[in-house]
PDB file of C-alpha atoms in Angstrom:
ATOM      1  CA  MET Y   2      -9.209 -16.906  76.837  1.00  0.00           C
ATOM      2  CA  THR Y   3     -12.965 -16.969  78.083  1.00  0.00           C
ATOM      3  CA  LYS Y   4     -15.662 -15.020  76.540  1.00  0.00           C
ATOM      4  CA  PRO Y   5     -16.515 -11.938  78.484  1.00  0.00           C
ATOM      5  CA  ILE Y   6     -20.248 -12.856  79.424  1.00  0.00           C
ATOM      6  CA  ILE Y   7     -21.721  -9.363  80.818  1.00  0.00           C
ATOM      7  CA  ASN Y   8     -25.432  -9.560  82.348  1.00  0.00           C
ATOM      8  CA  GLY Y   9     -26.102 -13.081  80.924  1.00  0.00           C
ATOM      9  CA  VAL Y  10     -24.840 -11.851  77.110  1.00  0.00           C
ATOM     10  CA  ASP Y  11     -21.633 -12.604  75.442  1.00  0.00           C
ATOM     11  CA  VAL Y  12     -20.349  -9.280  74.697  1.00  0.00           C
ATOM     12  CA  CYS Y  13     -17.318  -9.982  72.854  1.00  0.00           C
ATOM     13  CA  GLU Y  14     -18.455  -8.809  69.359  1.00  0.00           C
ATOM     14  CA  CYS Y  15     -19.692  -5.414  70.416  1.00  0.00           C
ATOM     15  CA  GLU Y  16     -18.361  -2.727  68.638  1.00  0.00           C
ATOM     16  CA  PHE Y  17     -17.885  -0.385  71.676  1.00  0.00           C
ATOM     17  CA  LEU Y  18     -16.077  -2.756  73.891  1.00  0.00           C
ATOM     18  CA  THR Y  19     -12.639  -2.052  75.343  1.00  0.00           C
ATOM     19  CA  LYS Y  20     -10.700  -3.789  77.875  1.00  0.00           C
ATOM     20  CA  ARG Y  21      -8.440  -1.722  80.496  1.00  0.00           C
ATOM     21  CA  GLU Y  22      -6.626  -3.765  83.019  1.00  0.00           C
ATOM     22  CA  ASN Y  23      -9.144  -6.665  84.369  1.00  0.00           C
ATOM     23  CA  PHE Y  24     -12.162  -4.457  83.496  1.00  0.00           C
ATOM     24  CA  ILE Y  25     -14.245  -4.278  80.379  1.00  0.00           C
ATOM     25  CA  TYR Y  26     -15.427  -1.007  79.451  1.00  0.00           C
ATOM     26  CA  CYS Y  27     -18.045   0.290  77.029  1.00  0.00           C
ATOM     27  CA  MET Y  28     -17.247   3.056  74.945  1.00  0.00           C
ATOM     28  CA  GLY Y  29     -20.899   4.017  73.829  1.00  0.00           C
ATOM     29  CA  GLN Y  30     -23.245   5.903  75.473  1.00  0.00           C
ATOM     30  CA  LEU Y  31     -25.115   5.175  78.546  1.00  0.00           C
ATOM     31  CA  GLN Y  32     -28.960   6.072  79.297  1.00  0.00           C
ATOM     32  CA  THR Y  33     -28.946   7.992  82.916  1.00  0.00           C
ATOM     33  CA  LYS Y  34     -31.999   9.439  84.908  1.00  0.00           C
ATOM     34  CA  LYS Y  35     -30.268  12.502  83.821  1.00  0.00           C
ATOM     35  CA  GLY Y  36     -29.804  12.122  80.049  1.00  0.00           C
ATOM     36  CA  ILE Y  37     -27.434  10.269  78.244  1.00  0.00           C
ATOM     37  CA  SER Y  38     -23.871   9.938  79.204  1.00  0.00           C
ATOM     38  CA  SER Y  39     -20.960   9.814  76.527  1.00  0.00           C
ATOM     39  CA  ARG Y  40     -18.326   8.998  78.879  1.00  0.00           C
ATOM     40  CA  SER Y  41     -16.770   5.291  79.103  1.00  0.00           C
ATOM     41  CA  TYR Y  42     -18.077   3.188  81.664  1.00  0.00           C
ATOM     42  CA  GLU Y  43     -17.931  -0.297  82.982  1.00  0.00           C
ATOM     43  CA  CYS Y  44     -19.936  -2.768  80.715  1.00  0.00           C
ATOM     44  CA  LEU Y  45     -21.826  -4.017  83.726  1.00  0.00           C
ATOM     45  CA  GLU Y  46     -23.025  -0.628  84.879  1.00  0.00           C
ATOM     46  CA  ASN Y  47     -25.495  -0.765  81.488  1.00  0.00           C
ATOM     47  CA  PRO Y  48     -27.446  -4.106  81.458  1.00  0.00           C
ATOM     48  CA  ASN Y  49     -29.625  -3.024  78.656  1.00  0.00           C
ATOM     49  CA  CYS Y  50     -27.650  -1.347  76.049  1.00  0.00           C
ATOM     50  CA  TYR Y  51     -28.724  -1.971  72.662  1.00  0.00           C
ATOM     51  CA  TYR Y  52     -26.265  -4.543  72.060  1.00  0.00           C
ATOM     52  CA  LYS Y  53     -27.376  -6.771  74.944  1.00  0.00           C
ATOM     53  CA  GLN Y  54     -30.936  -5.980  73.963  1.00  0.00           C
ATOM     54  CA  LEU Y  55     -30.355  -7.355  70.529  1.00  0.00           C
ATOM     55  CA  LYS Y  56     -28.483 -10.314  71.815  1.00  0.00           C
ATOM     56  CA  ARG Y  57     -31.319 -11.425  73.960  1.00  0.00           C
ATOM     57  CA  LYS Y  58     -33.921 -10.869  71.321  1.00  0.00           C
ATOM     58  CA  GLU Y  59     -31.785 -13.446  69.108  1.00  0.00           C
ATOM     59  CA  GLN Y  60     -31.454 -15.949  72.073  1.00  0.00           C
ATOM     60  CA  GLU Y  61     -34.980 -15.462  72.315  1.00  0.00           C
ATOM     61  CA  CYS Y  62     -35.889 -15.953  68.664  1.00  0.00           C
ATOM     62  CA  LYS Y  63     -33.751 -19.353  68.372  1.00  0.00           C
ATOM     63  CA  LYS Y  64     -35.569 -20.653  71.477  1.00  0.00           C
ATOM     64  CA  TYR Y  65     -39.047 -19.829  69.494  1.00  0.00           C
ATOM     65  CA  LYS Y  66     -37.934 -21.528  66.360  1.00  0.00           C
ATOM     66  CA  LYS Y  67     -36.736 -24.648  68.344  1.00  0.00           C
ATOM     67  CA  TYR Y  68     -40.334 -24.838  69.691  1.00  0.00           C
ATOM     68  CA  LYS Y  69     -41.686 -24.253  66.450  1.00  0.00           C
ATOM     69  CA  LYS Y  70     -39.508 -27.098  64.850  1.00  0.00           C
ATOM     70  CA  CYS Y  71     -40.779 -29.470  67.478  1.00  0.00           C
ATOM     71  CA  ILE Y  72     -44.449 -28.710  67.185  1.00  0.00           C
ATOM     72  CA  LYS Y  73     -44.193 -29.123  63.292  1.00  0.00           C
ATOM     73  CA  GLU Y  74     -42.453 -32.445  64.003  1.00  0.00           C
ATOM     74  CA  ILE Y  75     -45.113 -33.485  66.458  1.00  0.00           C
ATOM     75  CA  ARG Y  76     -48.061 -32.559  64.272  1.00  0.00           C
ATOM     76  CA  ASP Y  77     -46.280 -34.415  60.939  1.00  0.00           C
ATOM     77  CA  GLU Y  78     -46.066 -37.676  62.604  1.00  0.00           C
TER      78      GLU Y  78
END
């Protein structure tokens, strides 16, 4: 089974995720122009949910830590 990648983020650990038929749904809340909706919606409909934002920031931090390590190695030579 492949990991569900939605909007560029692996969402397999999201606590609001549920799978019905061949679609991945989020049972959390969706921010809409009219306010917050509590209905179930397809995960693709909410590219900036808190879980996806957190995972993107974690990826960004890993990238910067890697850069920092490389710079430190070059500086220490």
